[in-house]
């Protein structure tokens, strides 16, 4: 298997957490993986992009036009990183309905998770896991199942696993509805 | 045993599985997690080892190196610019050598992700004439610590491990030893004045010759053990690619992407290279391309007419490696003629930049705000230093940044060069200990008139919140140190009431006017990411903006610059509820029309969640 993922957001949103979860998914299925994190200088609110390459890769960086999946935790960070997506790739983005999906040369799944958090349908800290749920639910070539992700969430931190799993399940239910 | 590890975790495991039992250094991205992780493993497994931060890289190096002189296995950790600070010690240690093992771990940062300079520590190793190992992945990083420790002990030389950011902060499933049979050594210093005391000239010239012999022996070792087995696997043909470190991974993937067969040889130890044996291999190939980052370290050692790389402009010469650079190099030397596989098509419209900024609620922001309000920008110079607070450059509150500790000495220089201006220098607590004290002594010594503001949040915030000296031992007091240096010292206890800071600096301006030497202000702060203390300082007073009162005057977005503040579609400032942490500082002073008010509903929600 070969699958390249870019996760883009800003500091404090938990991009790195998603990379850790995907790495755990890979480890559990004995799939090789190589990932990296690119934090800007700022601690909170600065651009953060992370990559994870699943399969037999030898360097962790993703060049332009190579990624199969881009998870955009915020609109502008998604747009800033669309160049990494290949035309047959998928973008899952947290953005308002005016997101310019038609201008992007890839399959786009857009949800307004910020709005759901504002309405207290999910905790603010759960936005990242929510977006992972969107991916699990909508992205057909995503290499991990709902159960794979749940297992990784449990492995990462059993104490908060149930809360995260709730958010994941909500995302899957919302997007299937 | 397979584990998903970040490169720096892998290095920590490598240290422990090499029986290295003394580790010291100074934090710096991307190296910082190494020592932290060694300490974590030490406590988890109850290991008998020493792993503590030094006050700077030179100190860290020397503490660990003394361990190796006394026969123990030791390591020092730092980033590439930290090696500049430790370089004085390194150059002498490279002559003198060690009895146990001394692994110098220096993390490079090609691409300037979090550094002032790019640098290539492999070149520094070459300059110092010590061997250097260059891991390509977290797995390599783990394996190479062991090789480095063995080389260091066998050849009695400091040996460098040089991971780059894409190794330190890469994540991979790493195969490490099943069991940890940690065997700490016992040091025993053996007096040998001629060897350990680096005085000129007789002893040193002998050690200089020994060093050259050592490097020649290491070339042979490198060829027999590390390089020859790689060439033995090669087939010969049109193209040979020589690499080390991350260059290897980039090269192999590029060849696969574009569908070209070529031999790729990875040098685990890119210095010292057995140049003659390597050049002998070139006859089997039409062309040789060197893929390495960031500087032409391998290329300079093995250069012939067949060799292409940075020196002839085939490869990029600055910034981080990308596969597109290798593809384009293969086009330039006529090996690849196909399509561009990595076209960059950015989003059609320009996307608002997200400049580096201080965290929401960070006390530094208020202090810089007060300094620039009181000491008007036109009438003052603001030298600053290396740390989180450097991000206040975004507020226009910092004029110069050079290297650790330079804010103080540059303040001295500016006070002489441009005496009509107020010189207000800023430095963090850890940086003050690192490199700020000698220049303060100098400033008092020479009666240089400026104000030094020590932003004491009692944590090394930017590199991951390591504990600085005064946090570990309360006896160390920045105020007493500055007083001991002979400076006039004042204390300011930060509060989220900005007026309080404005009033303080107004008073300090009067003190400055009367002074005839340096004034030191120690501002007692906290870090919003410091979980141990933050709850005592953040009152959970969330802000919101009354749109009718916002006149779009830009004060908050250009001078105060807290990340949650931005204009919305209606041209009014809005607070991003996902970023605001409820420090309440902006509720007074910042907005000239008092449009910022407390959002009481949010405060209550936050409390319920606690």
JSON list of N, CA and C in Angstrom, two decimals, chain B residues 461-510:
[
{"chain": "B", "resi": 461, "resn": "UNK", "atom": "N", "xyz": [10.43, 28.37, 27.08]},
{"chain": "B", "resi": 461, "resn": "UNK", "atom": "CA", "xyz": [9.10, 28.14, 26.49]},
{"chain": "B", "resi": 461, "resn": "UNK", "atom": "C", "xyz": [9.16, 27.64, 25.05]},
{"chain": "B", "resi": 462, "resn": "UNK", "atom": "N", "xyz": [10.00, 28.27, 24.25]},
{"chain": "B", "resi": 462, "resn": "UNK", "atom": "CA", "xyz": [9.91, 28.00, 22.81]},
{"chain": "B", "resi": 462, "resn": "UNK", "atom": "C", "xyz": [10.31, 26.57, 22.43]},
{"chain": "B", "resi": 463, "resn": "UNK", "atom": "N", "xyz": [11.21, 25.98, 23.18]},
{"chain": "B", "resi": 463, "resn": "UNK", "atom": "CA", "xyz": [11.72, 24.67, 22.78]},
{"chain": "B", "resi": 463, "resn": "UNK", "atom": "C", "xyz": [10.97, 23.52, 23.45]},
{"chain": "B", "resi": 464, "resn": "UNK", "atom": "N", "xyz": [9.89, 23.83, 24.16]},
{"chain": "B", "resi": 464, "resn": "UNK", "atom": "CA", "xyz": [9.13, 22.73, 24.75]},
{"chain": "B", "resi": 464, "resn": "UNK", "atom": "C", "xyz": [9.03, 22.79, 26.26]},
{"chain": "B", "resi": 465, "resn": "UNK", "atom": "N", "xyz": [9.30, 23.96, 26.80]},
{"chain": "B", "resi": 465, "resn": "UNK", "atom": "CA", "xyz": [9.08, 24.22, 28.23]},
{"chain": "B", "resi": 465, "resn": "UNK", "atom": "C", "xyz": [9.97, 23.39, 29.15]},
{"chain": "B", "resi": 466, "resn": "UNK", "atom": "N", "xyz": [11.26, 23.37, 28.83]},
{"chain": "B", "resi": 466, "resn": "UNK", "atom": "CA", "xyz": [12.23, 22.78, 29.76]},
{"chain": "B", "resi": 466, "resn": "UNK", "atom": "C", "xyz": [12.37, 23.72, 30.96]},
{"chain": "B", "resi": 467, "resn": "UNK", "atom": "N", "xyz": [12.82, 23.16, 32.07]},
{"chain": "B", "resi": 467, "resn": "UNK", "atom": "CA", "xyz": [12.92, 23.98, 33.28]},
{"chain": "B", "resi": 467, "resn": "UNK", "atom": "C", "xyz": [14.29, 24.68, 33.34]},
{"chain": "B", "resi": 468, "resn": "UNK", "atom": "N", "xyz": [14.28, 25.99, 33.48]},
{"chain": "B", "resi": 468, "resn": "UNK", "atom": "CA", "xyz": [15.54, 26.73, 33.54]},
{"chain": "B", "resi": 468, "resn": "UNK", "atom": "C", "xyz": [16.14, 26.69, 34.96]},
{"chain": "B", "resi": 469, "resn": "UNK", "atom": "N", "xyz": [17.37, 27.19, 35.13]},
{"chain": "B", "resi": 469, "resn": "UNK", "atom": "CA", "xyz": [18.08, 27.04, 36.41]},
{"chain": "B", "resi": 469, "resn": "UNK", "atom": "C", "xyz": [17.27, 27.48, 37.64]},
{"chain": "B", "resi": 470, "resn": "UNK", "atom": "N", "xyz": [16.64, 28.66, 37.59]},
{"chain": "B", "resi": 470, "resn": "UNK", "atom": "CA", "xyz": [15.98, 29.18, 38.79]},
{"chain": "B", "resi": 470, "resn": "UNK", "atom": "C", "xyz": [14.73, 28.41, 39.16]},
{"chain": "B", "resi": 471, "resn": "UNK", "atom": "N", "xyz": [14.21, 27.61, 38.21]},
{"chain": "B", "resi": 471, "resn": "UNK", "atom": "CA", "xyz": [13.03, 26.79, 38.50]},
{"chain": "B", "resi": 471, "resn": "UNK", "atom": "C", "xyz": [13.45, 25.53, 39.25]},
{"chain": "B", "resi": 472, "resn": "UNK", "atom": "N", "xyz": [14.65, 25.05, 38.96]},
{"chain": "B", "resi": 472, "resn": "UNK", "atom": "CA", "xyz": [15.15, 23.83, 39.61]},
{"chain": "B", "resi": 472, "resn": "UNK", "atom": "C", "xyz": [15.76, 24.17, 40.97]},
{"chain": "B", "resi": 473, "resn": "UNK", "atom": "N", "xyz": [16.32, 25.37, 41.05]},
{"chain": "B", "resi": 473, "resn": "UNK", "atom": "CA", "xyz": [16.97, 25.76, 42.29]},
{"chain": "B", "resi": 473, "resn": "UNK", "atom": "C", "xyz": [16.71, 27.23, 42.56]},
{"chain": "B", "resi": 474, "resn": "UNK", "atom": "N", "xyz": [15.80, 27.46, 43.50]},
{"chain": "B", "resi": 474, "resn": "UNK", "atom": "CA", "xyz": [15.31, 28.81, 43.75]},
{"chain": "B", "resi": 474, "resn": "UNK", "atom": "C", "xyz": [16.40, 29.77, 44.26]},
{"chain": "B", "resi": 475, "resn": "UNK", "atom": "N", "xyz": [17.52, 29.19, 44.67]},
{"chain": "B", "resi": 475, "resn": "UNK", "atom": "CA", "xyz": [18.62, 30.05, 45.15]},
{"chain": "B", "resi": 475, "resn": "UNK", "atom": "C", "xyz": [19.16, 30.95, 44.04]},
{"chain": "B", "resi": 476, "resn": "UNK", "atom": "N", "xyz": [18.95, 30.49, 42.80]},
{"chain": "B", "resi": 476, "resn": "UNK", "atom": "CA", "xyz": [19.46, 31.29, 41.68]},
{"chain": "B", "resi": 476, "resn": "UNK", "atom": "C", "xyz": [18.45, 32.39, 41.40]},
{"chain": "B", "resi": 477, "resn": "UNK", "atom": "N", "xyz": [18.85, 33.61, 41.53]},
{"chain": "B", "resi": 477, "resn": "UNK", "atom": "CA", "xyz": [17.93, 34.73, 41.39]},
{"chain": "B", "resi": 477, "resn": "UNK", "atom": "C", "xyz": [18.49, 35.73, 40.38]},
{"chain": "B", "resi": 478, "resn": "UNK", "atom": "N", "xyz": [17.74, 35.93, 39.32]},
{"chain": "B", "resi": 478, "resn": "UNK", "atom": "CA", "xyz": [18.22, 36.83, 38.26]},
{"chain": "B", "resi": 478, "resn": "UNK", "atom": "C", "xyz": [18.50, 38.23, 38.81]},
{"chain": "B", "resi": 479, "resn": "UNK", "atom": "N", "xyz": [17.64, 38.69, 39.72]},
{"chain": "B", "resi": 479, "resn": "UNK", "atom": "CA", "xyz": [17.85, 40.03, 40.27]},
{"chain": "B", "resi": 479, "resn": "UNK", "atom": "C", "xyz": [19.19, 40.11, 41.02]},
{"chain": "B", "resi": 480, "resn": "UNK", "atom": "N", "xyz": [19.48, 39.06, 41.81]},
{"chain": "B", "resi": 480, "resn": "UNK", "atom": "CA", "xyz": [20.74, 39.09, 42.57]},
{"chain": "B", "resi": 480, "resn": "UNK", "atom": "C", "xyz": [21.94, 38.99, 41.64]},
{"chain": "B", "resi": 481, "resn": "UNK", "atom": "N", "xyz": [21.78, 38.20, 40.57]},
{"chain": "B", "resi": 481, "resn": "UNK", "atom": "CA", "xyz": [22.89, 38.10, 39.61]},
{"chain": "B", "resi": 481, "resn": "UNK", "atom": "C", "xyz": [23.17, 39.47, 39.00]},
{"chain": "B", "resi": 482, "resn": "UNK", "atom": "N", "xyz": [22.08, 40.13, 38.57]},
{"chain": "B", "resi": 482, "resn": "UNK", "atom": "CA", "xyz": [22.26, 41.45, 37.93]},
{"chain": "B", "resi": 482, "resn": "UNK", "atom": "C", "xyz": [22.82, 42.45, 38.93]},
{"chain": "B", "resi": 483, "resn": "UNK", "atom": "N", "xyz": [22.35, 42.36, 40.18]},
{"chain": "B", "resi": 483, "resn": "UNK", "atom": "CA", "xyz": [22.90, 43.24, 41.22]},
{"chain": "B", "resi": 483, "resn": "UNK", "atom": "C", "xyz": [24.38, 42.95, 41.44]},
{"chain": "B", "resi": 484, "resn": "UNK", "atom": "N", "xyz": [24.70, 41.66, 41.45]},
{"chain": "B", "resi": 484, "resn": "UNK", "atom": "CA", "xyz": [26.08, 41.25, 41.62]},
{"chain": "B", "resi": 484, "resn": "UNK", "atom": "C", "xyz": [26.98, 41.73, 40.50]},
{"chain": "B", "resi": 485, "resn": "UNK", "atom": "N", "xyz": [26.38, 41.89, 39.34]},
{"chain": "B", "resi": 485, "resn": "UNK", "atom": "CA", "xyz": [27.13, 42.44, 38.19]},
{"chain": "B", "resi": 485, "resn": "UNK", "atom": "C", "xyz": [27.34, 43.94, 38.38]},
{"chain": "B", "resi": 486, "resn": "UNK", "atom": "N", "xyz": [26.60, 44.55, 39.31]},
{"chain": "B", "resi": 486, "resn": "UNK", "atom": "CA", "xyz": [26.75, 45.97, 39.56]},
{"chain": "B", "resi": 486, "resn": "UNK", "atom": "C", "xyz": [25.73, 46.85, 38.87]},
{"chain": "B", "resi": 487, "resn": "UNK", "atom": "N", "xyz": [24.68, 46.24, 38.31]},
{"chain": "B", "resi": 487, "resn": "UNK", "atom": "CA", "xyz": [23.66, 47.04, 37.62]},
{"chain": "B", "resi": 487, "resn": "UNK", "atom": "C", "xyz": [22.60, 47.52, 38.61]},
{"chain": "B", "resi": 488, "resn": "UNK", "atom": "N", "xyz": [21.89, 48.59, 38.24]},
{"chain": "B", "resi": 488, "resn": "UNK", "atom": "CA", "xyz": [20.71, 49.01, 39.00]},
{"chain": "B", "resi": 488, "resn": "UNK", "atom": "C", "xyz": [19.57, 48.10, 38.59]},
{"chain": "B", "resi": 489, "resn": "UNK", "atom": "N", "xyz": [18.92, 47.47, 39.56]},
{"chain": "B", "resi": 489, "resn": "UNK", "atom": "CA", "xyz": [17.94, 46.44, 39.22]},
{"chain": "B", "resi": 489, "resn": "UNK", "atom": "C", "xyz": [16.55, 46.78, 39.78]},
{"chain": "B", "resi": 490, "resn": "UNK", "atom": "N", "xyz": [15.52, 46.59, 38.94]},
{"chain": "B", "resi": 490, "resn": "UNK", "atom": "CA", "xyz": [14.14, 46.84, 39.35]},
{"chain": "B", "resi": 490, "resn": "UNK", "atom": "C", "xyz": [13.30, 45.61, 39.02]},
{"chain": "B", "resi": 491, "resn": "UNK", "atom": "N", "xyz": [12.23, 45.44, 39.78]},
{"chain": "B", "resi": 491, "resn": "UNK", "atom": "CA", "xyz": [11.36, 44.29, 39.57]},
{"chain": "B", "resi": 491, "resn": "UNK", "atom": "C", "xyz": [9.97, 44.75, 39.20]},
{"chain": "B", "resi": 492, "resn": "UNK", "atom": "N", "xyz": [9.38, 44.05, 38.24]},
{"chain": "B", "resi": 492, "resn": "UNK", "atom": "CA", "xyz": [7.99, 44.34, 37.86]},
{"chain": "B", "resi": 492, "resn": "UNK", "atom": "C", "xyz": [7.23, 43.03, 37.84]},
{"chain": "B", "resi": 493, "resn": "UNK", "atom": "N", "xyz": [6.15, 42.98, 38.66]},
{"chain": "B", "resi": 493, "resn": "UNK", "atom": "CA", "xyz": [5.34, 41.76, 38.68]},
{"chain": "B", "resi": 493, "resn": "UNK", "atom": "C", "xyz": [4.23, 41.94, 37.65]},
{"chain": "B", "resi": 494, "resn": "UNK", "atom": "N", "xyz": [4.22, 41.12, 36.64]},
{"chain": "B", "resi": 494, "resn": "UNK", "atom": "CA", "xyz": [3.24, 41.25, 35.56]},
{"chain": "B", "resi": 494, "resn": "UNK", "atom": "C", "xyz": [1.83, 40.97, 36.07]},
{"chain": "B", "resi": 495, "resn": "UNK", "atom": "N", "xyz": [0.88, 41.77, 35.60]},
{"chain": "B", "resi": 495, "resn": "UNK", "atom": "CA", "xyz": [-0.52, 41.41, 35.79]},
{"chain": "B", "resi": 495, "resn": "UNK", "atom": "C", "xyz": [-1.23, 41.69, 34.46]},
{"chain": "B", "resi": 496, "resn": "UNK", "atom": "N", "xyz": [-2.43, 41.16, 34.30]},
{"chain": "B", "resi": 496, "resn": "UNK", "atom": "CA", "xyz": [-3.12, 41.35, 33.02]},
{"chain": "B", "resi": 496, "resn": "UNK", "atom": "C", "xyz": [-3.69, 42.77, 32.87]},
{"chain": "B", "resi": 497, "resn": "UNK", "atom": "N", "xyz": [-3.42, 43.63, 33.86]},
{"chain": "B", "resi": 497, "resn": "UNK", "atom": "CA", "xyz": [-3.83, 45.03, 33.76]},
{"chain": "B", "resi": 497, "resn": "UNK", "atom": "C", "xyz": [-2.71, 45.79, 33.03]},
{"chain": "B", "resi": 498, "resn": "UNK", "atom": "N", "xyz": [-2.92, 46.09, 31.77]},
{"chain": "B", "resi": 498, "resn": "UNK", "atom": "CA", "xyz": [-1.86, 46.70, 30.96]},
{"chain": "B", "resi": 498, "resn": "UNK", "atom": "C", "xyz": [-1.45, 48.07, 31.53]},
{"chain": "B", "resi": 499, "resn": "UNK", "atom": "N", "xyz": [-2.40, 48.78, 32.12]},
{"chain": "B", "resi": 499, "resn": "UNK", "atom": "CA", "xyz": [-2.09, 50.10, 32.67]},
{"chain": "B", "resi": 499, "resn": "UNK", "atom": "C", "xyz": [-0.98, 50.01, 33.73]},
{"chain": "B", "resi": 500, "resn": "UNK", "atom": "N", "xyz": [-1.01, 48.93, 34.48]},
{"chain": "B", "resi": 500, "resn": "UNK", "atom": "CA", "xyz": [-0.02, 48.68, 35.52]},
{"chain": "B", "resi": 500, "resn": "UNK", "atom": "C", "xyz": [1.38, 48.62, 34.89]},
{"chain": "B", "resi": 501, "resn": "UNK", "atom": "N", "xyz": [1.52, 47.94, 33.75]},
{"chain": "B", "resi": 501, "resn": "UNK", "atom": "CA", "xyz": [2.82, 47.86, 33.05]},
{"chain": "B", "resi": 501, "resn": "UNK", "atom": "C", "xyz": [3.19, 49.21, 32.44]},
{"chain": "B", "resi": 502, "resn": "UNK", "atom": "N", "xyz": [2.19, 49.90, 31.90]},
{"chain": "B", "resi": 502, "resn": "UNK", "atom": "CA", "xyz": [2.47, 51.23, 31.32]},
{"chain": "B", "resi": 502, "resn": "UNK", "atom": "C", "xyz": [3.01, 52.18, 32.39]},
{"chain": "B", "resi": 503, "resn": "UNK", "atom": "N", "xyz": [2.38, 52.18, 33.56]},
{"chain": "B", "resi": 503, "resn": "UNK", "atom": "CA", "xyz": [2.81, 53.06, 34.66]},
{"chain": "B", "resi": 503, "resn": "UNK", "atom": "C", "xyz": [4.22, 52.70, 35.10]},
{"chain": "B", "resi": 504, "resn": "UNK", "atom": "N", "xyz": [4.50, 51.39, 35.17]},
{"chain": "B", "resi": 504, "resn": "UNK", "atom": "CA", "xyz": [5.83, 50.95, 35.59]},
{"chain": "B", "resi": 504, "resn": "UNK", "atom": "C", "xyz": [6.90, 51.47, 34.62]},
{"chain": "B", "resi": 505, "resn": "UNK", "atom": "N", "xyz": [6.67, 51.27, 33.33]},
{"chain": "B", "resi": 505, "resn": "UNK", "atom": "CA", "xyz": [7.70, 51.70, 32.36]},
{"chain": "B", "resi": 505, "resn": "UNK", "atom": "C", "xyz": [7.80, 53.22, 32.27]},
{"chain": "B", "resi": 506, "resn": "UNK", "atom": "N", "xyz": [6.70, 53.94, 32.57]},
{"chain": "B", "resi": 506, "resn": "UNK", "atom": "CA", "xyz": [6.80, 55.41, 32.63]},
{"chain": "B", "resi": 506, "resn": "UNK", "atom": "C", "xyz": [7.76, 55.82, 33.74]},
{"chain": "B", "resi": 507, "resn": "UNK", "atom": "N", "xyz": [7.66, 55.14, 34.88]},
{"chain": "B", "resi": 507, "resn": "UNK", "atom": "CA", "xyz": [8.60, 55.41, 35.98]},
{"chain": "B", "resi": 507, "resn": "UNK", "atom": "C", "xyz": [10.03, 55.05, 35.57]},
{"chain": "B", "resi": 508, "resn": "UNK", "atom": "N", "xyz": [10.16, 53.92, 34.88]},
{"chain": "B", "resi": 508, "resn": "UNK", "atom": "CA", "xyz": [11.50, 53.47, 34.49]},
{"chain": "B", "resi": 508, "resn": "UNK", "atom": "C", "xyz": [12.15, 54.43, 33.49]},
{"chain": "B", "resi": 509, "resn": "UNK", "atom": "N", "xyz": [11.30, 55.09, 32.72]},
{"chain": "B", "resi": 509, "resn": "UNK", "atom": "CA", "xyz": [11.85, 56.06, 31.77]},
{"chain": "B", "resi": 509, "resn": "UNK", "atom": "C", "xyz": [12.53, 57.20, 32.52]},
{"chain": "B", "resi": 510, "resn": "UNK", "atom": "N", "xyz": [11.93, 57.59, 33.62]},
{"chain": "B", "resi": 510, "resn": "UNK", "atom": "CA", "xyz": [12.54, 58.65, 34.45]},
{"chain": "B", "resi": 510, "resn": "UNK", "atom": "C", "xyz": [13.86, 58.15, 35.03]}
]
